[in-house]
Short mmCIF file of C-alpha atoms in Angstrom, two decimals:
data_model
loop_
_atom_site.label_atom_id
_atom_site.label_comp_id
_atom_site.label_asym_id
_atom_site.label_seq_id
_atom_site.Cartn_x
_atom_site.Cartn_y
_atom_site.Cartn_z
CA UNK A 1 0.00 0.00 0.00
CA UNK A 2 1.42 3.22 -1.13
CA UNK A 3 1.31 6.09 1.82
CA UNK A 4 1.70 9.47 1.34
CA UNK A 5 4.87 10.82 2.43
CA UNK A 6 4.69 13.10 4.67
CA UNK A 7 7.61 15.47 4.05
CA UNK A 8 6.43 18.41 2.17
CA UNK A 9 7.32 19.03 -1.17
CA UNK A 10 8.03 22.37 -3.29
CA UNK A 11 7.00 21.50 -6.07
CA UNK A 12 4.62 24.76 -6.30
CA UNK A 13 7.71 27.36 -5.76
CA UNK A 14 9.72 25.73 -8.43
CA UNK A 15 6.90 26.43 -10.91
CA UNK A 16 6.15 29.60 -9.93
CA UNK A 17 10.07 30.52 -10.68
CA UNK A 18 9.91 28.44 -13.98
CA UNK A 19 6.61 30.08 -14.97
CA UNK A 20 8.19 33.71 -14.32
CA UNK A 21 11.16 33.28 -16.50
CA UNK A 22 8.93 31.45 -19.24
CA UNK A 23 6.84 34.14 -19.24
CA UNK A 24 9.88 36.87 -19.40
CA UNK A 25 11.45 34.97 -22.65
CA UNK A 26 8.17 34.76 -24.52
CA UNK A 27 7.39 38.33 -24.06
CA UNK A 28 11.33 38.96 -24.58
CA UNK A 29 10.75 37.30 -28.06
CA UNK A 30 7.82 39.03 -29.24
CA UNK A 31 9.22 42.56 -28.32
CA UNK A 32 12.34 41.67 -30.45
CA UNK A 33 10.16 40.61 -33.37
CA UNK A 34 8.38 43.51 -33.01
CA UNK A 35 10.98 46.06 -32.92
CA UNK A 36 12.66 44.25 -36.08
CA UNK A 37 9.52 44.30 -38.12
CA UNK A 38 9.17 48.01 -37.10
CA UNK A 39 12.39 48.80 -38.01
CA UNK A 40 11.60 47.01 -41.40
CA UNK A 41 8.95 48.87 -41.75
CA UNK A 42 10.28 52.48 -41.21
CA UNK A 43 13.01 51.72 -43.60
CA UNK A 44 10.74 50.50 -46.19
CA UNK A 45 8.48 53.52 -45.83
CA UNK A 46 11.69 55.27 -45.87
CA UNK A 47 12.90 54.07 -49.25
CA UNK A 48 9.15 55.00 -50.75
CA UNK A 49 9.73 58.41 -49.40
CA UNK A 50 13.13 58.49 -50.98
CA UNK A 51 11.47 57.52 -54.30
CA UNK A 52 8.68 59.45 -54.50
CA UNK A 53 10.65 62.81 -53.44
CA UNK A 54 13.27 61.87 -56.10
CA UNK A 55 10.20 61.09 -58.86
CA UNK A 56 9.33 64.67 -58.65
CA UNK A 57 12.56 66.14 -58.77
CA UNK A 58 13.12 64.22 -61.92
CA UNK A 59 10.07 65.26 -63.58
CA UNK A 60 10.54 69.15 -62.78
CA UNK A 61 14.27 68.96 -64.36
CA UNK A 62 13.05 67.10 -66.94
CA UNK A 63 10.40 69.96 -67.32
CA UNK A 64 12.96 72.05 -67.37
CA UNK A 65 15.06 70.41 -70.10
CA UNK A 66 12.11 70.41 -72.44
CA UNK A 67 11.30 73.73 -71.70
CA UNK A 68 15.29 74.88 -72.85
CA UNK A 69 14.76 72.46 -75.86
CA UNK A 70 11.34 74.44 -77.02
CA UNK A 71 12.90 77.84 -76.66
CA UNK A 72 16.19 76.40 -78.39
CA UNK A 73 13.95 75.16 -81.19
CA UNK A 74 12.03 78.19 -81.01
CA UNK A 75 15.03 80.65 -81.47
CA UNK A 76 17.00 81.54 -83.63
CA UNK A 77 20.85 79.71 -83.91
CA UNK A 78 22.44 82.15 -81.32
CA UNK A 79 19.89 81.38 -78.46
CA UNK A 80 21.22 81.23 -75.36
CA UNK A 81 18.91 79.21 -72.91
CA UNK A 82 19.82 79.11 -68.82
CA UNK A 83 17.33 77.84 -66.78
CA UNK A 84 17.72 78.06 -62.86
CA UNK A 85 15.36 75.89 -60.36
CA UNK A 86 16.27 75.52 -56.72
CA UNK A 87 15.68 72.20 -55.14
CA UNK A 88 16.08 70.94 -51.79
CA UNK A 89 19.50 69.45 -50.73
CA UNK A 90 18.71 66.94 -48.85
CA UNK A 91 15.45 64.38 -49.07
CA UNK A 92 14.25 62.60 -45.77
CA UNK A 93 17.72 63.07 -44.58
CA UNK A 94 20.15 62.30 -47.26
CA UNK A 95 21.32 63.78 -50.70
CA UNK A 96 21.40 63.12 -53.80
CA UNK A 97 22.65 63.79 -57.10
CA UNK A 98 21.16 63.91 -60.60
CA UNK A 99 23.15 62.52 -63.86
CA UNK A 100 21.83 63.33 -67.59
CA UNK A 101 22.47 60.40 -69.56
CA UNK A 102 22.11 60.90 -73.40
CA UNK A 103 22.37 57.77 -74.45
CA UNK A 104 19.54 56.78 -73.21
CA UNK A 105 17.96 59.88 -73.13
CA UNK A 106 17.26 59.78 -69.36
CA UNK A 107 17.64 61.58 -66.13
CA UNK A 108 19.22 59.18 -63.30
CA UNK A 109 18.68 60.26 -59.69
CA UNK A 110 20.30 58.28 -56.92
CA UNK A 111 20.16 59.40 -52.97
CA UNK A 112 23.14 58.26 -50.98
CA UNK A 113 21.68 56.49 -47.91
CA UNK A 114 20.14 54.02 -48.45
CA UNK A 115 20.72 54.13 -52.24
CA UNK A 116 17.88 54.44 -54.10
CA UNK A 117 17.83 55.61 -57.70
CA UNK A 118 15.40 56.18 -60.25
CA UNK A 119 15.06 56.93 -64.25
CA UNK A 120 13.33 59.61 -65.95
CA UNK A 121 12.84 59.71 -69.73
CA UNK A 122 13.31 62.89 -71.35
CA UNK A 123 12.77 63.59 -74.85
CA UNK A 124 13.95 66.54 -77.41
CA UNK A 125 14.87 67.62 -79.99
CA UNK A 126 18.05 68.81 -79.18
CA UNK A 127 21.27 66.96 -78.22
CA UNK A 128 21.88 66.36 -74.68
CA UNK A 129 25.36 66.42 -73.22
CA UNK A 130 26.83 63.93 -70.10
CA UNK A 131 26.47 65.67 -67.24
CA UNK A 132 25.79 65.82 -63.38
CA UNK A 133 24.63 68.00 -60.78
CA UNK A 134 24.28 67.86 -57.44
CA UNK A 135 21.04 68.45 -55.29
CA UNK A 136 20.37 72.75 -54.78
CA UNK A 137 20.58 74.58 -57.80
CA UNK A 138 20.24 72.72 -60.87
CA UNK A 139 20.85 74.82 -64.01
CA UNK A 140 19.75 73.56 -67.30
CA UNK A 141 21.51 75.80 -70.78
CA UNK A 142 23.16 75.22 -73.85
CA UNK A 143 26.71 74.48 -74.72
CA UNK A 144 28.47 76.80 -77.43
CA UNK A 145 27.43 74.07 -79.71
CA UNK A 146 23.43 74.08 -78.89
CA UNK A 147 23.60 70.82 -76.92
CA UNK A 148 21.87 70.68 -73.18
CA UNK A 149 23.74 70.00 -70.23
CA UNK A 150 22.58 70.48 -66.39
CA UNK A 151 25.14 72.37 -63.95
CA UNK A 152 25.01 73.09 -60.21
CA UNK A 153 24.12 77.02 -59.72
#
């Protein structure tokens, strides 16, 4: 016949400890899971910030290059064309810079951190020149040879 012992046993303090630091490792886990997919997030949002801020800047230069090419076109062979347009320096925290590639006939904008970098087609009539600027001032004229280039103001 089994008796019951009679020495107590602490069984219940052992599983109130064991519960405790169960409990403190779950919830340790699901704050670290969220805080990483927060952090995801913001960056994400981030980069579509980025994007969007340098889509716009990209279509006003571009604007601005077909504007020079209509007056070019428009003018007689001696036109001289500047166009000035200030833009911000920095977008959501970082710069950028702008590069007019002829070759394809695009404008490529690329922000530093985190890298982002977008195309924008441009189309004229005239030639377009290699060139870069920086974010600020972006000037937009013609060479001595009636070609468009963009230069930092």
């Amino acid at each position: 016949m089994n008796r019951p012992s009679s020495r107590p046993t602490n069984d219940r303090a052992v599983s109130s400890t064991l519960n405790y630091v169960l409990s403190l490792a779950i919830a340790s886990l699901l704050v670290t899971g969220l805080l990483i997919a927060g952090g995801t997030f913001v960056e994400d949002r981030q980069t579509e910030v980025i994007r969007s801020e340098l889509g716009v800047i990209g279509q006003q230069v571009a604007s601005d290059i077909n504007r020079a090419d209509r007056l070019l076109t428009a003018g007689d062979g001696g036109t001289r064309v500047v166009i000035n347009q200030s833009f911000p320096k920095r977008i959501t925290g970082t710069g950028y810079d702008i590069q007019l590639n002829p070759g394809d006939d695009e404008l490529v904008l690329t922000s530093v951190d985190p890298e982002v970098r977008i195309d924008v087609h441009v189309e004229t009539d005239s030639l377009l020149v290699s060139s870069h600027a920086d974010s600020g001032i972006v000037v937009v004229k013609n060479t001595s040879s009636g070609e468009l280039e963009i230069t930092n103001g």
